[in-house]
Coordinates of C-alpha atoms and ligand atoms in Angstrom, one line a residue:
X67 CA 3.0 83.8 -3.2
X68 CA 0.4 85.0 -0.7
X69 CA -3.1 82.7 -1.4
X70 CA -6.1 84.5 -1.1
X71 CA -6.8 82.2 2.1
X72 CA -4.0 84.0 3.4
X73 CA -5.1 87.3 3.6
X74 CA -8.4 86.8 4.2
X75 CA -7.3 85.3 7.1
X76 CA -5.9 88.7 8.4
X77 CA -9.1 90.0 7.6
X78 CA -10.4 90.9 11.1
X79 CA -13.8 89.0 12.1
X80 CA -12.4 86.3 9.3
X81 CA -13.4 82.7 10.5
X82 CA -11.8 80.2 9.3
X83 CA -12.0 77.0 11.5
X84 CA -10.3 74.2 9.9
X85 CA -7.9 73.6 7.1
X86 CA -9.5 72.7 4.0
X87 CA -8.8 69.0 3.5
X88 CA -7.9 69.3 -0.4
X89 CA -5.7 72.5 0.2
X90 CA -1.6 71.2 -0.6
X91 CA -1.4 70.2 2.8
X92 CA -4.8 69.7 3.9
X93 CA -3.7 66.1 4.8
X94 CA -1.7 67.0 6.9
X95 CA -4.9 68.4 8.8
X96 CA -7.0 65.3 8.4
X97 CA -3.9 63.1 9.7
X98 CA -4.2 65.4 12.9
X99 CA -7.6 65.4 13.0
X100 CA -7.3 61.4 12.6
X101 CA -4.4 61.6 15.5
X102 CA -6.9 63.3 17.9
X103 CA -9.7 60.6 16.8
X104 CA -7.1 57.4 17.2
X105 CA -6.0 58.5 20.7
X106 CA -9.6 58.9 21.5
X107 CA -10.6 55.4 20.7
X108 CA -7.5 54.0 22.4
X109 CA -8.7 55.6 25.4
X110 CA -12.0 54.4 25.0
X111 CA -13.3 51.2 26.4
X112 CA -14.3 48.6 24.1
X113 CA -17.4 46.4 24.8
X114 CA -15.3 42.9 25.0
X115 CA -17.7 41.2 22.7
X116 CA -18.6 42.4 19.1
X117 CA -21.5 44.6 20.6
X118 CA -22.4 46.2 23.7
X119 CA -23.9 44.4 26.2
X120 CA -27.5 45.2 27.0
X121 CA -30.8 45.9 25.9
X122 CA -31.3 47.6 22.1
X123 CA -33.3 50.5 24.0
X124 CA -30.4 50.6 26.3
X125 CA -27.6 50.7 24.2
X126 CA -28.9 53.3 22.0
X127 CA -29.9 56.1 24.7
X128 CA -25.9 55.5 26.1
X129 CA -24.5 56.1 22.8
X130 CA -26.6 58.8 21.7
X131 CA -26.1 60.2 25.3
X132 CA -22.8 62.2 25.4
X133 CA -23.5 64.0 22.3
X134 CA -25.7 66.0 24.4
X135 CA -29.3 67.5 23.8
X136 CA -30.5 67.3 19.8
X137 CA -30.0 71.0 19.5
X138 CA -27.2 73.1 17.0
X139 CA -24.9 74.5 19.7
X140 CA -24.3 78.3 19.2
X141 CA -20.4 77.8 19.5
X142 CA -18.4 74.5 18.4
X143 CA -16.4 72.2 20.5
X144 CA -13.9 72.6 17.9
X145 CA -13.1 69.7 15.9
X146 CA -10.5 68.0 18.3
X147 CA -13.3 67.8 20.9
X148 CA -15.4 67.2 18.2
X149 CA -13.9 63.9 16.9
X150 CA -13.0 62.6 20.2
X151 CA -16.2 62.9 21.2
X152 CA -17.5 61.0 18.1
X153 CA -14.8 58.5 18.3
X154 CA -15.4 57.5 21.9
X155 CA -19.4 57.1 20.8
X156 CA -18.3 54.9 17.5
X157 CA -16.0 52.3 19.6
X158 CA -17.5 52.1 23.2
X159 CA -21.1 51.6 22.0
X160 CA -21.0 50.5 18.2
X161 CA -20.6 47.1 16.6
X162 CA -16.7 45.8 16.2
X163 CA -16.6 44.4 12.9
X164 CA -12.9 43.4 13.7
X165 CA -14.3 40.9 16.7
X166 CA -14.1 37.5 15.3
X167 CA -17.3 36.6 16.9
X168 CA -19.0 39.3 14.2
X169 CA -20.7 36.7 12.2
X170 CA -24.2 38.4 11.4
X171 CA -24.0 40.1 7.9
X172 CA -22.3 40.8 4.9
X173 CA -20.2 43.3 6.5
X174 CA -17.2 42.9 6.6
X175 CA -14.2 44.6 8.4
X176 CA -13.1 47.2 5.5
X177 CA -9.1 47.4 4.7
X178 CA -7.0 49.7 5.9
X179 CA -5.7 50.7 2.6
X180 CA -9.3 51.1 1.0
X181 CA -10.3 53.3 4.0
X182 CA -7.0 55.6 4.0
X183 CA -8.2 55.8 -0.3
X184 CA -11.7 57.0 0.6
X185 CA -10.8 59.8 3.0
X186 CA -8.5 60.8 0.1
X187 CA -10.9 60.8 -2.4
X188 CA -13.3 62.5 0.3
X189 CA -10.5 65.2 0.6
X190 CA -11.2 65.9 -3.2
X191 CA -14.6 65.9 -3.2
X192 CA -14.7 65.1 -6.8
X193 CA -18.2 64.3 -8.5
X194 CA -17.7 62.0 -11.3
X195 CA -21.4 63.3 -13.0
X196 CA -19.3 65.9 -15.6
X197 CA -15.7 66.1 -16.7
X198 CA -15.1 69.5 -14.9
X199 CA -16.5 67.7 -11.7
X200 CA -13.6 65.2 -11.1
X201 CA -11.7 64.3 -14.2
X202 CA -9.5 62.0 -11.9
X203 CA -11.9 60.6 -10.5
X204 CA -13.5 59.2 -13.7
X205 CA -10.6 57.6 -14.9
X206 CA -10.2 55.8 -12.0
X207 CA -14.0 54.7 -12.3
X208 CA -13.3 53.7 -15.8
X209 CA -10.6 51.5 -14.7
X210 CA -12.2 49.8 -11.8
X211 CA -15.4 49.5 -14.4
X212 CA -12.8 47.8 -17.2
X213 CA -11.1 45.7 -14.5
X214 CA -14.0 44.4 -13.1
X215 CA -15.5 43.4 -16.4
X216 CA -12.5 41.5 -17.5
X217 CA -12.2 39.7 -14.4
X218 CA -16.0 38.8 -14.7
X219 CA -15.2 37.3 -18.7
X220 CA -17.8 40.3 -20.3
X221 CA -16.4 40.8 -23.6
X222 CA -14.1 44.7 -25.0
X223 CA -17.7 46.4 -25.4
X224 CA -18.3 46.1 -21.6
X225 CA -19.4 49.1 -19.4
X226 CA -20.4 49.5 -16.0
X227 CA -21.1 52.4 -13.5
X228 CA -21.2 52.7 -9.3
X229 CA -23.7 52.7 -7.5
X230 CA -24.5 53.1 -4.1
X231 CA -25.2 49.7 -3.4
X232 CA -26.4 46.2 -4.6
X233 CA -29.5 46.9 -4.0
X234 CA -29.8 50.2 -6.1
X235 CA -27.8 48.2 -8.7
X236 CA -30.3 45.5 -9.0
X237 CA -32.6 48.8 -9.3
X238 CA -30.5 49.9 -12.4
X239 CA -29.9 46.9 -14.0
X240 CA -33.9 45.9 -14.3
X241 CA -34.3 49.8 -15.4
X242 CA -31.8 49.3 -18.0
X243 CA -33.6 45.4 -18.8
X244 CA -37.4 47.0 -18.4
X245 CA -36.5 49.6 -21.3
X246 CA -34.7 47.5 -23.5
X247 CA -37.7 45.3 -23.7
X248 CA -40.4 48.2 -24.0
X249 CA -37.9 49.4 -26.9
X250 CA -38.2 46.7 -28.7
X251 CA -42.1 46.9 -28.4
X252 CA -41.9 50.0 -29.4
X253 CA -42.7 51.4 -26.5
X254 CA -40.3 54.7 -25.5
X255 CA -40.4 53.9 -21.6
X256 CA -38.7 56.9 -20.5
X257 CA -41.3 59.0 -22.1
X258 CA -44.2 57.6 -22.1
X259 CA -44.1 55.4 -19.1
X260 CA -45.3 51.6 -19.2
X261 CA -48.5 51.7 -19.8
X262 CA -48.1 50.8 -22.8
X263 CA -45.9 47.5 -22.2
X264 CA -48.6 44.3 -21.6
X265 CA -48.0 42.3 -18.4
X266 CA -44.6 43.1 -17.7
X267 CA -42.6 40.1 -15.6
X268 CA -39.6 39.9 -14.1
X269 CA -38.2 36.1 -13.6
X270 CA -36.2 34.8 -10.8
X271 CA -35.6 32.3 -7.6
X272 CA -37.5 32.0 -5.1
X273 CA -34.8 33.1 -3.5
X274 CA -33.4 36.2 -5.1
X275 CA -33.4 39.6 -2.9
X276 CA -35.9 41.4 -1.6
X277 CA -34.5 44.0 -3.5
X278 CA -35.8 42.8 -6.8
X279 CA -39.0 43.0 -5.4
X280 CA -38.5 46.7 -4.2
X281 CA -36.6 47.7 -7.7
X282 CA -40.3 46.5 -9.6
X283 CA -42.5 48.7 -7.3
X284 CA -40.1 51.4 -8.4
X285 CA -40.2 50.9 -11.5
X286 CA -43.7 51.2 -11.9
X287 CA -43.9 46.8 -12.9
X288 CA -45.2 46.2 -9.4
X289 CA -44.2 43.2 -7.1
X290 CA -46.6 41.3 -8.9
X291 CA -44.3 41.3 -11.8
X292 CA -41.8 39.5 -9.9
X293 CA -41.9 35.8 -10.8
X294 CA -40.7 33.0 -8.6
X295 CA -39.0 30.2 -10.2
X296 CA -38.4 27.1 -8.1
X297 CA -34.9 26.4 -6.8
X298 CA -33.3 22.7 -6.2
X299 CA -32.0 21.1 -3.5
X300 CA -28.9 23.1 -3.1
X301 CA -31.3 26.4 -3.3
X302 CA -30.1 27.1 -7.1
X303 CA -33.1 28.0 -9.7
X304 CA -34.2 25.3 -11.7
X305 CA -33.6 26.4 -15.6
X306 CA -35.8 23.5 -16.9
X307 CA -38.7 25.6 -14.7
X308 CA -37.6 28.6 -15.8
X309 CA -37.7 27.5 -19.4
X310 CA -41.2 26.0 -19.2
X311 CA -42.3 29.7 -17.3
X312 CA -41.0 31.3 -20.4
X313 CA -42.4 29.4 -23.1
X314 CA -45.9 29.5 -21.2
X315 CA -45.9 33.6 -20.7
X316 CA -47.9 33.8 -23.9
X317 CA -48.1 37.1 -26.2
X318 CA -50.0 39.0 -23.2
X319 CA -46.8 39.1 -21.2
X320 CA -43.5 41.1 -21.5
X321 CA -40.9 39.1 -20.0
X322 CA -38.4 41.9 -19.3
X323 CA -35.4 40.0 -17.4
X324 CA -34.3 37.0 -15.5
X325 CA -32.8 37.8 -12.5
X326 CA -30.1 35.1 -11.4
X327 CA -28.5 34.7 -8.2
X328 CA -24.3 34.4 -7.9
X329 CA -24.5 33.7 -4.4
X330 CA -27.7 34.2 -2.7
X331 CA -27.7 36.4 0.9
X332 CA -28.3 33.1 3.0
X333 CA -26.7 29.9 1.6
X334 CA -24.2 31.6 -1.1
X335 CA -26.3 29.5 -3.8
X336 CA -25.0 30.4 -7.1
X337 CA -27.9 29.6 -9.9
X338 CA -26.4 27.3 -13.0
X339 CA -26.0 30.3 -15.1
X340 CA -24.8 28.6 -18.4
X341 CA -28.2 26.9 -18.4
X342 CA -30.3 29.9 -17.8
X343 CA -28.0 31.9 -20.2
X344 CA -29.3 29.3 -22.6
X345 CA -32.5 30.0 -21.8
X346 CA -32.5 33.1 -21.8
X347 CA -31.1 33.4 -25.2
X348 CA -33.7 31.6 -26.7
X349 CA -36.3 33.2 -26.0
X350 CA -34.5 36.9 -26.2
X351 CA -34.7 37.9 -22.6
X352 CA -32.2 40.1 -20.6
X353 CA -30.4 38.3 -17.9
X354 CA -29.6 39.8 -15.3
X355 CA -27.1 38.6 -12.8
X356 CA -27.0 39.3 -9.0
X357 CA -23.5 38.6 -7.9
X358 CA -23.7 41.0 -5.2
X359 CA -22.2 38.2 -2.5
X360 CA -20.5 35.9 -5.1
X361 CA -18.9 38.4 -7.2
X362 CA -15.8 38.3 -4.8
X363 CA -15.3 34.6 -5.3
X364 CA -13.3 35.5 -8.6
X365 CA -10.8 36.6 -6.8
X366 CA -10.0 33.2 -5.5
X367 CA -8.5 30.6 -8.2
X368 CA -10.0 27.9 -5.7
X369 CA -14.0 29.2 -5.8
X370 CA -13.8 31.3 -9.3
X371 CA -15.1 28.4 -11.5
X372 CA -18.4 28.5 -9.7
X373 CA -19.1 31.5 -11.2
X374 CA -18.6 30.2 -14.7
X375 CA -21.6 31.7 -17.2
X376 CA -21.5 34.8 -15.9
X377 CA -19.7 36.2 -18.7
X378 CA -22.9 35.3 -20.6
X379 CA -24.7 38.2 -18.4
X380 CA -26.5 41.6 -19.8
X381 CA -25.7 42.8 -16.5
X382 CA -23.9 41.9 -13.3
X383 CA -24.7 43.8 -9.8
X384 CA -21.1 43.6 -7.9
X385 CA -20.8 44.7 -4.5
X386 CA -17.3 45.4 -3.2
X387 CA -18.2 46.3 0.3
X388 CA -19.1 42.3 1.0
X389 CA -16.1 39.7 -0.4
X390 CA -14.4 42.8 -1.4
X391 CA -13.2 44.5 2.3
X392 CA -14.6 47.9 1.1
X393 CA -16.3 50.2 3.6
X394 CA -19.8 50.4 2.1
X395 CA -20.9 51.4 -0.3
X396 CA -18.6 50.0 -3.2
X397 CA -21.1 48.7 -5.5
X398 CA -20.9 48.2 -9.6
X399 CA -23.1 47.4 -12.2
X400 CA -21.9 46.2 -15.3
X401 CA -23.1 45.7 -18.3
X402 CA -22.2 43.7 -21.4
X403 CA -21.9 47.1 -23.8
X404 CA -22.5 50.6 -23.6
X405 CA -25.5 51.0 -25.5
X406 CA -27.6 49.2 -21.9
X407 CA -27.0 53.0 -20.7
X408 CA -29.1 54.5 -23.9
X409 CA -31.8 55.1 -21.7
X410 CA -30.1 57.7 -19.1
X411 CA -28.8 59.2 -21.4
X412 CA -29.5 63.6 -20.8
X413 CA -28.4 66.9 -22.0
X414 CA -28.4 69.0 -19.3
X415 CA -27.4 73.0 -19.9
X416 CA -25.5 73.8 -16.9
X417 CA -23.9 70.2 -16.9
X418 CA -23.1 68.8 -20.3
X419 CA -24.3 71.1 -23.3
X420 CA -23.6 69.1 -26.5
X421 CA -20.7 71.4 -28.2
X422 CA -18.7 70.5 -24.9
X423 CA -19.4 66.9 -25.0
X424 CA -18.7 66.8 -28.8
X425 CA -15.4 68.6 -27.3
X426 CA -14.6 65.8 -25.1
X427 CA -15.8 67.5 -22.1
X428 CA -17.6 64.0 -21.0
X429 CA -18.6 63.3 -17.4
X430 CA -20.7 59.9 -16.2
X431 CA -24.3 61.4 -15.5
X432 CA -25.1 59.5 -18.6
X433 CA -25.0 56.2 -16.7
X434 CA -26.4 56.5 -13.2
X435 CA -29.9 58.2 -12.0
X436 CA -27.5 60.7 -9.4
X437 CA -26.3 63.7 -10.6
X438 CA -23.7 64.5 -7.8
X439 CA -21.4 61.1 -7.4
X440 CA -18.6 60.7 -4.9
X441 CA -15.1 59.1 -6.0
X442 CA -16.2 55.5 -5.0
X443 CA -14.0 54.0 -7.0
X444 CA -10.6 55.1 -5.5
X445 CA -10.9 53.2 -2.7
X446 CA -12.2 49.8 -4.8
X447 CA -8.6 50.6 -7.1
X448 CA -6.8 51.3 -4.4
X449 CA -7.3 47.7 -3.0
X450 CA -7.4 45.8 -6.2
X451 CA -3.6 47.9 -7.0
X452 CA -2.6 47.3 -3.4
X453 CA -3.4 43.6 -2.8
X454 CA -4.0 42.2 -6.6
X455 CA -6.0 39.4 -7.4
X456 CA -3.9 36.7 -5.2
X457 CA -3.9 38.7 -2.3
X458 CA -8.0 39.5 -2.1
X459 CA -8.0 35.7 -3.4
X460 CA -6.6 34.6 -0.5
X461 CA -8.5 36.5 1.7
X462 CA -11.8 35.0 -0.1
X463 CA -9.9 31.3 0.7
X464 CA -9.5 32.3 4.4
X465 CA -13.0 33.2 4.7
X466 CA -13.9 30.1 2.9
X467 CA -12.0 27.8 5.1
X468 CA -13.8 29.1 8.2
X469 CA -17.1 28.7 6.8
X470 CA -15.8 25.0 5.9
X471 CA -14.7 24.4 9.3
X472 CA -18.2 26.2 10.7
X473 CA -19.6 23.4 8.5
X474 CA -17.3 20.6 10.2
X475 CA -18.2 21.7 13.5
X476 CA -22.0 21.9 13.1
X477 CA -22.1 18.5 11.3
X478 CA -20.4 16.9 14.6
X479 CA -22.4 18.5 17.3
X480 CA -26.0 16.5 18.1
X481 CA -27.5 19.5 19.0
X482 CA -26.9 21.5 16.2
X483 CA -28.8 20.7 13.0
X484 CA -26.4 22.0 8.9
X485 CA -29.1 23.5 7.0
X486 CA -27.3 23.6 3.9
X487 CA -24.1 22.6 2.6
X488 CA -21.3 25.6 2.3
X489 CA -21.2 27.5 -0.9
X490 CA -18.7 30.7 -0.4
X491 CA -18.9 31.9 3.1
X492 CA -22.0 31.8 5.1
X493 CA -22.8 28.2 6.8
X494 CA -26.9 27.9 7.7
X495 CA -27.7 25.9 10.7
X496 CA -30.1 25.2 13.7
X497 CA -30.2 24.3 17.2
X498 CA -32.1 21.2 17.8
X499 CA -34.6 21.2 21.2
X500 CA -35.9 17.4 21.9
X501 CA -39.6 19.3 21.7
X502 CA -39.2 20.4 17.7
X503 CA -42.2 22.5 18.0
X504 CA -40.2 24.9 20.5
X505 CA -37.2 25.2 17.6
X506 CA -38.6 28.5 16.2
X507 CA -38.8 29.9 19.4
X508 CA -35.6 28.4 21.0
X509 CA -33.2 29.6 17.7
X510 CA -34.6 33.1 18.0
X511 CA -34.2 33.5 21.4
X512 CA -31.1 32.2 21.7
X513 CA -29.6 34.8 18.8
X514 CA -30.7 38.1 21.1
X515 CA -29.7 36.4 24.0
X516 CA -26.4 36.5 22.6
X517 CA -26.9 39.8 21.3
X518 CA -27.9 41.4 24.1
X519 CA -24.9 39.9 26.2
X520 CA -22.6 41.1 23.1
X521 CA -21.0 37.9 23.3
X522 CA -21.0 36.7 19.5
X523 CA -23.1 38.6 16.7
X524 CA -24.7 35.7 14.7
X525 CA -27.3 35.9 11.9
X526 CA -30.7 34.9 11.3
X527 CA -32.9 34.1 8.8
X528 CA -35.9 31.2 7.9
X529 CA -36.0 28.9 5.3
X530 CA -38.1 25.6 4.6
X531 CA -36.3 22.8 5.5
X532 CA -37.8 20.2 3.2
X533 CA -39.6 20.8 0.1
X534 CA -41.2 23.3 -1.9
X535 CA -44.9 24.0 0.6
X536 CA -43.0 23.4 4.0
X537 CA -42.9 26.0 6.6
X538 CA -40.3 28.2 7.1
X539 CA -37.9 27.5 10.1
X540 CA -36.2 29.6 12.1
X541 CA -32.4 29.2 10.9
X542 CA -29.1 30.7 12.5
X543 CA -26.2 32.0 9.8
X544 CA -23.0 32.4 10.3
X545 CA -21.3 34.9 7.6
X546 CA -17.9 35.1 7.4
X547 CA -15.8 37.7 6.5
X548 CA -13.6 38.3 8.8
X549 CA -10.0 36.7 7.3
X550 CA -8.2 37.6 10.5
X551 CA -10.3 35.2 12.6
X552 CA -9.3 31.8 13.5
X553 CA -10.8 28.1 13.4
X554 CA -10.3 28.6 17.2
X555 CA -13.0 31.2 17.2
X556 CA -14.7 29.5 14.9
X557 CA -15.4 26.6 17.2
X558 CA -15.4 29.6 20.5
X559 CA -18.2 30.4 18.4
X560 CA -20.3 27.7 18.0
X561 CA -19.7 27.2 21.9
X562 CA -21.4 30.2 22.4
X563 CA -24.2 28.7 20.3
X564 CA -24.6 25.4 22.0
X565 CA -24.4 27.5 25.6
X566 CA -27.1 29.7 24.5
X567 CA -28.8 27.1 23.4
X568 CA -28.8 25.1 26.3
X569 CA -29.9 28.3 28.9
X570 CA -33.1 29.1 26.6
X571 CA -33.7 25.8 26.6
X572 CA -34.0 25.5 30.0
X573 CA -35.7 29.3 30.3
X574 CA -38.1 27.7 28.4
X575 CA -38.7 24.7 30.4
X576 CA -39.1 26.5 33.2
X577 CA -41.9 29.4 31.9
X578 CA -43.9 26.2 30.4
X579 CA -43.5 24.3 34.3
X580 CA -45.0 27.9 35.4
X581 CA -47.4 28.0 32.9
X582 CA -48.4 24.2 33.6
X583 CA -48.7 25.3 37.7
X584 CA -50.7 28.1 37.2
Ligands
PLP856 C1 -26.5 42.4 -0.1 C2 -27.3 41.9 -1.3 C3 -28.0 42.8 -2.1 C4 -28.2 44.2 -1.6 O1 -27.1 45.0 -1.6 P1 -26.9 46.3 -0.7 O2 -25.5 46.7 -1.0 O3 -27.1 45.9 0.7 O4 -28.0 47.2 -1.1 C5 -28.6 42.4 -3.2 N1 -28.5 41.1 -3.6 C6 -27.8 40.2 -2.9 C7 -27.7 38.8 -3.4 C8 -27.1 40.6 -1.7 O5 -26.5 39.7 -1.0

């Protein structure tokens, strides 16, 4: 049988550059194209620490270099030259999340199997927003929505969508939370807006992520709505604060949600959710969960009672590409029954007329503000099939460990100062001067000197050291993720540290001697 490809590609002036990737064999065209792109990187030479050396302006102009001026070429390289190209760029001048000195953020080194999934489901190019679009594709999500919501305790009414991150899915969940609330005010939010809906808050830790803040200026609430509840000693909101917040709000104010924390972005802090799910029950509020980081610690028999409560959440933000191995983005919310998704729920003509959706002809733009949706999901099922909840559990353990033995380290070495104690897989610390005023300055410093010598990739972040009022100190993270690292480069690690350290130190010394001269 002759496909119409095939003669139009006698056609004379017929271009026709590539294989298509989802044709029968179009694999076969990606796995050369891949082949041209792996002997390209093995040629390449690889910055020996976890970044290139040098200065950000630097680094940038010599990777951005070899692709030549910022202008559409009139002919193409062709995509051998094209991928070799781009390969050499990616791994002589890009960050090597595979370097066990990669410490900075959550971002981790993704799994082979999850990657090899994605360019699959790429080869598709299903859409999951209508049944025509990708049924395949929406099964799958179904079943990675369904497996992550029995792993996380929510009961057989659970649902769940993807998102494109945790961030956007802290975005959906308070959408879903602000007009639940408004509804029962009788308030149509979708319609009418909120002006309707008095004093509108939005409760949660001092600590919770910025991107709660950014999802209520979205969402029309403002970042004023955002409420900051106190957290304890181990940076975990206090509920008995929380509760006396509530029950002071008066009838002026709309509490729409409590945002708790399953392992904040710093410490790994995961609030007492049985407490506030208490609380919130009581006083009828939605409670939203961010488990963004922490979500991953089910995996692990070891660290999966921590997360106990969160089967008591209205919704969960899950992100898969953190304790999870997934190249970004693999995020999920879920929610503790269908009817949460009410609210995005459309009739589109040209997408999903009624008489085909009353056919069965469903698609997913009923739960997600995209229309157009790639096949996230068959990477995420692809891992969870491949490696099954002891194998990503262990992964979670190894991580763990390091962060414990991180901990161990820091604890033993005089100059170095544990913020907080470990949680999942981030360990908080600082390097102590003998002139405590020159801390700030000295921790900083000492993270883009190692940076800019691409030695070791650590984090950053501040935090108040004693009580609530205290100033926020320069702190230096260590996150974890890599389970292929060692305690050995652990403790290489926190060498580089302490010899940073000790060089700004003395830089330091020496500008204030010049200062004192001059
Ligand atoms: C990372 C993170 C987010 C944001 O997720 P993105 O995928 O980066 O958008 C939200 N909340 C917490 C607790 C996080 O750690």
């Amino acid at each position: 049988m002759i496909r119409t490809s095939d003669a139009a590609r006698r056609t004379p002036g017929y271009y026709f550059p590539t294989p298509l990737a989802g044709a029968p064999d179009g694999l076969a065209a990606v796995c050369a194209a891949l082949g041209h792109a792996l002997g390209a990187t093995r040629a390449a030479r690889r910055p020996e620490g976890p970044l290139p050396a040098g200065d950000p302006t630097a680094v940038l102009a010599a990777a951005g270099a070899p692709l030549g001026p910022a202008q559409l070429p009139t002919e193409g390289i062709g995509p051998e030259g094209a991928l070799r190209l781009l390969a050499r760029v990616l791994v002589e001048h890009g960050v090597d999340l595979t370097h066990p000195h990669a410490a900075a953020h959550l971002q981790p080194p993704p799994l082979a199997v999850a990657v090899a999934a994605d360019a699959l489901a790429d080869a598709g190019n299903a859409s999951v927003d209508t049944y025509d679009s990708g049924p395949s594709a929406i099964a799958v999500e179904r079943w990675v929505v369904d497996v992550l919501a029995r792993l996380a305790g929510l009961g057989p009414a659970a649902d769940g969508v993807l998102t494109p991150g945790g961030s956007l899915s802290n975005l959906l969940g308070l959408l879903l939370a602000r007009d639940a609330a408004a509804a029962r005010r009788g308030v149509d939010a979708r319609r009418h807006g909120i002006a309707a809906l008095p004093g509108p808050v939005v409760l949660c830790s001092e600590l919770v992520h910025f991107s709660v803040h950014r999802a209520c200026a979205a969402l029309g609430l403002g970042e004023f709505a955002v409420r900051a509840i106190p957290v304890d000693g181990r940076r975990r909101m206090r509920p008995e604060a929380l509760a006396g917040v509530l029950r002071n709000l008066g009838p002026e104010r709309t509490p729409l949600a409590v945002v708790a924390t399953a392992g904040n972005t710093d410490f790994g802090a995961i609030d007492p959710l049985p407490q506030l799910a208490e609380v919130t029950r009581e006083h009828g509020v939605w409670l939203h969960v961010d488990a963004a980081y922490g979500f991953g610690a089910l995996f692990s028999e070891h660290l999966a009672p921590r997360l106990a409560g969160l089967e008591l959440a209205d919704s969960i933000t899950v992100d898969l590409h953190k304790l999870g191995w997934q190249p970004a983005a693999a995020s999920v919310l879920l929610t503790a029954g269908a009817a949460a998704f009410a609210p995005l729920g459309r009739e589109v003509a040209y997408l999903n007329p009624a008489d085909d959706t009353d056919a069965g002809y469903e698609g997913l733009l009923g739960r997600s503000l995209q229309t157009t949706r790639r096949a996230d999901a068959v990477k995420i099922a692809a891992t969870l099939l491949a490696h099954g909840r002891r194998g990503l559990g262990r992964l979670v353990d190894t991580c763990h460990g390091l962060a414990t033995h991180a901990q161990q380290r820091i604890a033993a070495e005089p100059e170095l100062e544990l913020v907080c104690p470990v949680e999942l897989t981030t360990v908080v610390f600082r390097y102590r001067t003998p002139y405590p005023a020159m801390d700030d300055e000295v921790n900083a410093r000492l993270r883009r000197r190692l940076a800019e010598s691409g030695r070791a990739l650590v984090g950053r972040t501040a935090t108040r050291l004693a009580g609530p009022g205290s100033p926020r100190r320069v702190c230096l993270k260590f996150t974890l993720l890599n389970p292929a690292a060692t305690q050995r480069d652990v403790d290489a690690l926190v060498d580089a540290v302490l010899d940073a350290g000790r060089e700004c130190l003395t830089e330091l010394d020496r500008e204030l001697d010049e200062e004192g001269a001059a």
